[in-house]
C-alpha cells in the first residue's frame, strides 16, 4: 500500500497557514480585537479554563474591549488572569463587566510585536518544511517498494515542492501584512 497521500500533505500545510493566522490575530495592533483575549486562561473551579468559556468578549468601540462575566463570583479571577496574561491591558471592574481600554502602542512595543510576528511565521515555515520532508520520504519509500516508478516519484516530488512553495508564499504574505499593520505602514 502506498504511503504517499497528497491530500494529507495539503491538509497539514493548510493547517500551518491557519495556525499562523490564528497566532497573528492574537497580536495587538492598537485596535480592539476579541482575539487578543484568546490565550487568557482563568483559574476557576479548580482548573484552568479559557476566558471564552466564562464570559462574553466583545469590542463595542475601536479602542475598547468589554468582558461580560457570566458568574459574578468569577469576576475577580478573570480580572486577575487578564492582568497577569502579559497583554498590557488593565481591566476596569464594572460589576459583572470588565472594560479593557486599548492603550496606544509605543514604537518599541511595535517593533517587539513585529519580531514576534516574524518568529511565528518562521515556526510555520518550519512546520511546512517538515510536512514536505514527510512527503518526500513517503515517495522514496513507495519507490523502494516498487509501488511507483522513479519517473513518477520525481513528478510527484515536483508537485510536493510546488505545493510547499505556494504555502510558504501564503505564510510570508500573512506575516508581512501583519507586520505592516503593527508598524502602522
PDB file of C-alpha atoms in Angstrom:
ATOM      1  CA  UNK A   1       0.000   0.000   0.000  1.00  0.00           C
ATOM      2  CA  UNK A   2       1.319   3.455  -0.945  1.00  0.00           C
ATOM      3  CA  UNK A   3       2.414   5.736   1.898  1.00  0.00           C
ATOM      4  CA  UNK A   4       2.239   8.982  -0.099  1.00  0.00           C
ATOM      5  CA  UNK A   5      -1.013  10.925   0.367  1.00  0.00           C
ATOM      6  CA  UNK A   6      -1.206  14.306  -1.371  1.00  0.00           C
ATOM      7  CA  UNK A   7      -4.483  15.201   0.357  1.00  0.00           C
ATOM      8  CA  UNK A   8      -2.910  14.711   3.771  1.00  0.00           C
ATOM      9  CA  UNK A   9       0.065  16.924   2.843  1.00  0.00           C
ATOM     10  CA  UNK A  10      -2.274  19.679   1.600  1.00  0.00           C
ATOM     11  CA  UNK A  11      -4.371  19.461   4.766  1.00  0.00           C
ATOM     12  CA  UNK A  12      -1.311  19.671   7.016  1.00  0.00           C
ATOM     13  CA  UNK A  13       0.157  22.612   5.081  1.00  0.00           C
ATOM     14  CA  UNK A  14      -3.172  24.488   5.151  1.00  0.00           C
ATOM     15  CA  UNK A  15      -3.263  23.782   8.880  1.00  0.00           C
ATOM     16  CA  UNK A  16       0.094  25.533   9.282  1.00  0.00           C
ATOM     17  CA  UNK A  17      -1.263  28.602   7.453  1.00  0.00           C
ATOM     18  CA  UNK A  18      -4.430  28.671   9.576  1.00  0.00           C
ATOM     19  CA  UNK A  19      -2.399  28.234  12.753  1.00  0.00           C
ATOM     20  CA  UNK A  20      -0.178  31.168  11.798  1.00  0.00           C
ATOM     21  CA  UNK A  21      -3.202  33.347  11.041  1.00  0.00           C
ATOM     22  CA  UNK A  22      -4.635  32.480  14.464  1.00  0.00           C
ATOM     23  CA  UNK A  23      -1.357  33.331  16.171  1.00  0.00           C
ATOM     24  CA  UNK A  24      -1.095  36.623  14.282  1.00  0.00           C
ATOM     25  CA  UNK A  25      -4.684  37.561  15.149  1.00  0.00           C
ATOM     26  CA  UNK A  26      -3.710  37.480  18.810  1.00  0.00           C
ATOM     27  CA  UNK A  27      -1.057  40.164  18.328  1.00  0.00           C
ATOM     28  CA  UNK A  28      -2.242  43.587  19.375  1.00  0.00           C
ATOM     29  CA  UNK A  29      -2.220  46.327  16.753  1.00  0.00           C
ATOM     30  CA  UNK A  30      -3.755  49.170  18.764  1.00  0.00           C
ATOM     31  CA  UNK A  31      -7.318  48.296  17.737  1.00  0.00           C
ATOM     32  CA  UNK A  32      -9.742  46.315  19.847  1.00  0.00           C
ATOM     33  CA  UNK A  33      -9.942  42.706  18.673  1.00  0.00           C
ATOM     34  CA  UNK A  34     -11.618  39.949  20.670  1.00  0.00           C
ATOM     35  CA  UNK A  35      -8.860  37.528  19.575  1.00  0.00           C
ATOM     36  CA  UNK A  36      -6.499  39.430  21.898  1.00  0.00           C
ATOM     37  CA  UNK A  37      -8.000  37.561  24.848  1.00  0.00           C
ATOM     38  CA  UNK A  38      -7.942  34.074  23.262  1.00  0.00           C
ATOM     39  CA  UNK A  39      -4.758  32.996  25.077  1.00  0.00           C
ATOM     40  CA  UNK A  40      -6.070  34.076  28.505  1.00  0.00           C
ATOM     41  CA  UNK A  41      -6.624  31.099  30.825  1.00  0.00           C
ATOM     42  CA  UNK A  42      -8.555  31.682  34.063  1.00  0.00           C
ATOM     43  CA  UNK A  43      -8.135  29.547  37.188  1.00  0.00           C
ATOM     44  CA  UNK A  44     -11.665  28.780  38.406  1.00  0.00           C
ATOM     45  CA  UNK A  45     -13.484  25.737  39.747  1.00  0.00           C
ATOM     46  CA  UNK A  46     -10.139  24.071  40.490  1.00  0.00           C
ATOM     47  CA  UNK A  47      -8.841  24.123  36.911  1.00  0.00           C
ATOM     48  CA  UNK A  48      -7.658  26.441  34.140  1.00  0.00           C
ATOM     49  CA  UNK A  49     -10.359  27.412  31.649  1.00  0.00           C
ATOM     50  CA  UNK A  50     -10.260  29.616  28.540  1.00  0.00           C
ATOM     51  CA  UNK A  51     -11.783  33.042  29.120  1.00  0.00           C
ATOM     52  CA  UNK A  52     -14.375  32.495  26.371  1.00  0.00           C
ATOM     53  CA  UNK A  53     -15.911  29.675  28.458  1.00  0.00           C
ATOM     54  CA  UNK A  54     -16.559  32.039  31.369  1.00  0.00           C
ATOM     55  CA  UNK A  55     -17.520  35.301  29.700  1.00  0.00           C
ATOM     56  CA  UNK A  56     -18.651  37.048  26.548  1.00  0.00           C
ATOM     57  CA  UNK A  57     -15.943  39.164  24.931  1.00  0.00           C
ATOM     58  CA  UNK A  58     -16.930  41.997  22.605  1.00  0.00           C
ATOM     59  CA  UNK A  59     -15.424  45.107  21.038  1.00  0.00           C
ATOM     60  CA  UNK A  60     -18.093  47.846  21.428  1.00  0.00           C
ATOM     61  CA  UNK A  61     -15.651  50.585  20.381  1.00  0.00           C
ATOM     62  CA  UNK A  62     -12.463  50.617  18.271  1.00  0.00           C
ATOM     63  CA  UNK A  63     -10.263  51.076  21.346  1.00  0.00           C
ATOM     64  CA  UNK A  64     -12.247  49.190  23.998  1.00  0.00           C
ATOM     65  CA  UNK A  65     -12.915  45.546  24.798  1.00  0.00           C
ATOM     66  CA  UNK A  66     -15.786  44.507  27.021  1.00  0.00           C
ATOM     67  CA  UNK A  67     -15.784  41.246  29.012  1.00  0.00           C
ATOM     68  CA  UNK A  68     -19.155  40.262  30.459  1.00  0.00           C
ATOM     69  CA  UNK A  69     -18.530  37.558  33.079  1.00  0.00           C
ATOM     70  CA  UNK A  70     -21.467  35.165  33.406  1.00  0.00           C
ATOM     71  CA  UNK A  71     -20.934  34.201  37.062  1.00  0.00           C
ATOM     72  CA  UNK A  72     -20.349  37.153  39.403  1.00  0.00           C
ATOM     73  CA  UNK A  73     -18.055  35.025  41.626  1.00  0.00           C
ATOM     74  CA  UNK A  74     -15.622  34.658  38.675  1.00  0.00           C
ATOM     75  CA  UNK A  75     -15.096  38.393  38.067  1.00  0.00           C
ATOM     76  CA  UNK A  76     -12.045  38.543  40.379  1.00  0.00           C
ATOM     77  CA  UNK A  77     -10.237  35.528  38.864  1.00  0.00           C
ATOM     78  CA  UNK A  78     -10.989  36.765  35.313  1.00  0.00           C
ATOM     79  CA  UNK A  79      -9.640  40.226  36.140  1.00  0.00           C
ATOM     80  CA  UNK A  80      -6.508  38.691  37.704  1.00  0.00           C
ATOM     81  CA  UNK A  81      -5.959  36.405  34.683  1.00  0.00           C
ATOM     82  CA  UNK A  82      -6.203  39.317  32.228  1.00  0.00           C
ATOM     83  CA  UNK A  83      -3.748  41.413  34.258  1.00  0.00           C
ATOM     84  CA  UNK A  84      -1.234  38.559  34.542  1.00  0.00           C
ATOM     85  CA  UNK A  85      -1.500  37.472  30.868  1.00  0.00           C
ATOM     86  CA  UNK A  86       1.198  39.953  29.823  1.00  0.00           C
ATOM     87  CA  UNK A  87      -1.039  41.685  27.270  1.00  0.00           C
ATOM     88  CA  UNK A  88      -0.518  45.168  28.686  1.00  0.00           C
ATOM     89  CA  UNK A  89      -4.230  45.541  29.446  1.00  0.00           C
ATOM     90  CA  UNK A  90      -5.668  46.974  32.671  1.00  0.00           C
ATOM     91  CA  UNK A  91      -9.249  45.842  33.319  1.00  0.00           C
ATOM     92  CA  UNK A  92     -11.700  48.304  34.848  1.00  0.00           C
ATOM     93  CA  UNK A  93     -14.236  46.473  37.030  1.00  0.00           C
ATOM     94  CA  UNK A  94     -17.846  47.478  36.360  1.00  0.00           C
ATOM     95  CA  UNK A  95     -19.840  44.896  38.378  1.00  0.00           C
ATOM     96  CA  UNK A  96     -20.188  41.813  36.112  1.00  0.00           C
ATOM     97  CA  UNK A  97     -18.452  43.649  33.264  1.00  0.00           C
ATOM     98  CA  UNK A  98     -14.789  44.366  32.770  1.00  0.00           C
ATOM     99  CA  UNK A  99     -13.826  47.193  30.446  1.00  0.00           C
ATOM    100  CA  UNK A 100     -10.420  46.972  28.801  1.00  0.00           C
ATOM    101  CA  UNK A 101      -9.229  50.221  27.185  1.00  0.00           C
ATOM    102  CA  UNK A 102      -6.644  49.510  24.492  1.00  0.00           C
ATOM    103  CA  UNK A 103      -3.665  51.844  25.062  1.00  0.00           C
ATOM    104  CA  UNK A 104      -1.618  53.325  22.235  1.00  0.00           C
ATOM    105  CA  UNK A 105       1.344  51.232  21.171  1.00  0.00           C
ATOM    106  CA  UNK A 106       4.818  52.676  21.658  1.00  0.00           C
ATOM    107  CA  UNK A 107       7.362  52.389  18.854  1.00  0.00           C
ATOM    108  CA  UNK A 108       9.416  49.950  20.954  1.00  0.00           C
ATOM    109  CA  UNK A 109       6.382  47.722  21.563  1.00  0.00           C
ATOM    110  CA  UNK A 110       5.507  47.818  17.857  1.00  0.00           C
ATOM    111  CA  UNK A 111       8.987  46.560  16.983  1.00  0.00           C
ATOM    112  CA  UNK A 112       8.721  43.764  19.573  1.00  0.00           C
ATOM    113  CA  UNK A 113       5.358  42.693  18.133  1.00  0.00           C
ATOM    114  CA  UNK A 114       6.769  42.750  14.579  1.00  0.00           C
ATOM    115  CA  UNK A 115       9.631  40.486  15.723  1.00  0.00           C
ATOM    116  CA  UNK A 116       7.123  38.159  17.366  1.00  0.00           C
ATOM    117  CA  UNK A 117       5.113  38.012  14.119  1.00  0.00           C
ATOM    118  CA  UNK A 118       8.315  37.061  12.268  1.00  0.00           C
ATOM    119  CA  UNK A 119       9.029  34.368  14.854  1.00  0.00           C
ATOM    120  CA  UNK A 120       5.532  32.906  14.414  1.00  0.00           C
ATOM    121  CA  UNK A 121       5.994  32.913  10.629  1.00  0.00           C
ATOM    122  CA  UNK A 122       9.334  31.112  10.876  1.00  0.00           C
ATOM    123  CA  UNK A 123       7.778  28.437  13.083  1.00  0.00           C
ATOM    124  CA  UNK A 124       5.048  27.928  10.478  1.00  0.00           C
ATOM    125  CA  UNK A 125       7.652  27.722   7.682  1.00  0.00           C
ATOM    126  CA  UNK A 126       9.496  25.029   9.627  1.00  0.00           C
ATOM    127  CA  UNK A 127       6.244  23.093  10.056  1.00  0.00           C
ATOM    128  CA  UNK A 128       5.597  23.272   6.291  1.00  0.00           C
ATOM    129  CA  UNK A 129       9.142  22.102   5.502  1.00  0.00           C
ATOM    130  CA  UNK A 130       8.659  19.171   7.882  1.00  0.00           C
ATOM    131  CA  UNK A 131       5.471  18.223   6.022  1.00  0.00           C
ATOM    132  CA  UNK A 132       7.396  18.427   2.740  1.00  0.00           C
ATOM    133  CA  UNK A 133      10.114  16.173   4.164  1.00  0.00           C
ATOM    134  CA  UNK A 134       7.482  13.628   5.240  1.00  0.00           C
ATOM    135  CA  UNK A 135       6.002  13.661   1.739  1.00  0.00           C
ATOM    136  CA  UNK A 136       9.389  13.179   0.083  1.00  0.00           C
ATOM    137  CA  UNK A 137      10.244  10.291   2.419  1.00  0.00           C
ATOM    138  CA  UNK A 138       6.899   8.646   1.677  1.00  0.00           C
ATOM    139  CA  UNK A 139       7.574   8.919  -2.059  1.00  0.00           C
ATOM    140  CA  UNK A 140      11.025   7.342  -1.665  1.00  0.00           C
ATOM    141  CA  UNK A 141       9.540   4.535   0.427  1.00  0.00           C
ATOM    142  CA  UNK A 142       6.877   3.910  -2.229  1.00  0.00           C
ATOM    143  CA  UNK A 143       9.561   3.777  -4.902  1.00  0.00           C
ATOM    144  CA  UNK A 144      11.668   1.374  -2.824  1.00  0.00           C
ATOM    145  CA  UNK A 145       8.637  -0.931  -2.517  1.00  0.00           C
ATOM    146  CA  UNK A 146       8.234  -0.738  -6.311  1.00  0.00           C
ATOM    147  CA  UNK A 147       4.777   0.841  -5.927  1.00  0.00           C
ATOM    148  CA  UNK A 148       5.762   3.803  -8.113  1.00  0.00           C
ATOM    149  CA  UNK A 149       8.456   4.285 -10.750  1.00  0.00           C
ATOM    150  CA  UNK A 150      11.404   6.640 -10.474  1.00  0.00           C
ATOM    151  CA  UNK A 151       9.829   8.972 -13.050  1.00  0.00           C
ATOM    152  CA  UNK A 152       6.548   9.011 -11.096  1.00  0.00           C
ATOM    153  CA  UNK A 153       8.445   9.766  -7.866  1.00  0.00           C
ATOM    154  CA  UNK A 154      10.252  12.697  -9.494  1.00  0.00           C
ATOM    155  CA  UNK A 155       6.986  14.081 -10.924  1.00  0.00           C
ATOM    156  CA  UNK A 156       5.278  13.824  -7.524  1.00  0.00           C
ATOM    157  CA  UNK A 157       8.282  15.385  -5.767  1.00  0.00           C
ATOM    158  CA  UNK A 158       7.922  18.366  -8.113  1.00  0.00           C
ATOM    159  CA  UNK A 159       4.233  18.617  -7.128  1.00  0.00           C
ATOM    160  CA  UNK A 160       5.127  18.485  -3.422  1.00  0.00           C
ATOM    161  CA  UNK A 161       7.754  21.201  -3.902  1.00  0.00           C
ATOM    162  CA  UNK A 162       5.259  23.392  -5.802  1.00  0.00           C
ATOM    163  CA  UNK A 163       2.693  22.961  -3.001  1.00  0.00           C
ATOM    164  CA  UNK A 164       5.387  23.819  -0.437  1.00  0.00           C
ATOM    165  CA  UNK A 165       6.403  26.971  -2.329  1.00  0.00           C
ATOM    166  CA  UNK A 166       2.782  28.140  -2.598  1.00  0.00           C
ATOM    167  CA  UNK A 167       2.174  27.524   1.103  1.00  0.00           C
ATOM    168  CA  UNK A 168       5.328  29.357   2.184  1.00  0.00           C
ATOM    169  CA  UNK A 169       4.343  32.269  -0.066  1.00  0.00           C
ATOM    170  CA  UNK A 170       0.949  32.407   1.706  1.00  0.00           C
ATOM    171  CA  UNK A 171       2.699  32.343   5.099  1.00  0.00           C
ATOM    172  CA  UNK A 172       5.037  35.159   4.079  1.00  0.00           C
ATOM    173  CA  UNK A 173       2.136  37.280   2.785  1.00  0.00           C
ATOM    174  CA  UNK A 174       0.197  36.839   6.039  1.00  0.00           C
ATOM    175  CA  UNK A 175       3.245  37.735   8.158  1.00  0.00           C
ATOM    176  CA  UNK A 176       4.157  40.741   6.012  1.00  0.00           C
ATOM    177  CA  UNK A 177       0.584  42.043   6.174  1.00  0.00           C
ATOM    178  CA  UNK A 178       0.539  41.745   9.973  1.00  0.00           C
ATOM    179  CA  UNK A 179       3.948  43.414  10.328  1.00  0.00           C
ATOM    180  CA  UNK A 180       2.736  46.364   8.228  1.00  0.00           C
ATOM    181  CA  UNK A 181      -0.402  46.569  10.361  1.00  0.00           C
ATOM    182  CA  UNK A 182       1.650  46.531  13.585  1.00  0.00           C
ATOM    183  CA  UNK A 183       4.178  49.084  12.410  1.00  0.00           C
ATOM    184  CA  UNK A 184       1.421  51.329  11.070  1.00  0.00           C
ATOM    185  CA  UNK A 185       2.725  51.430   7.496  1.00  0.00           C
TER     186      UNK A 185
END
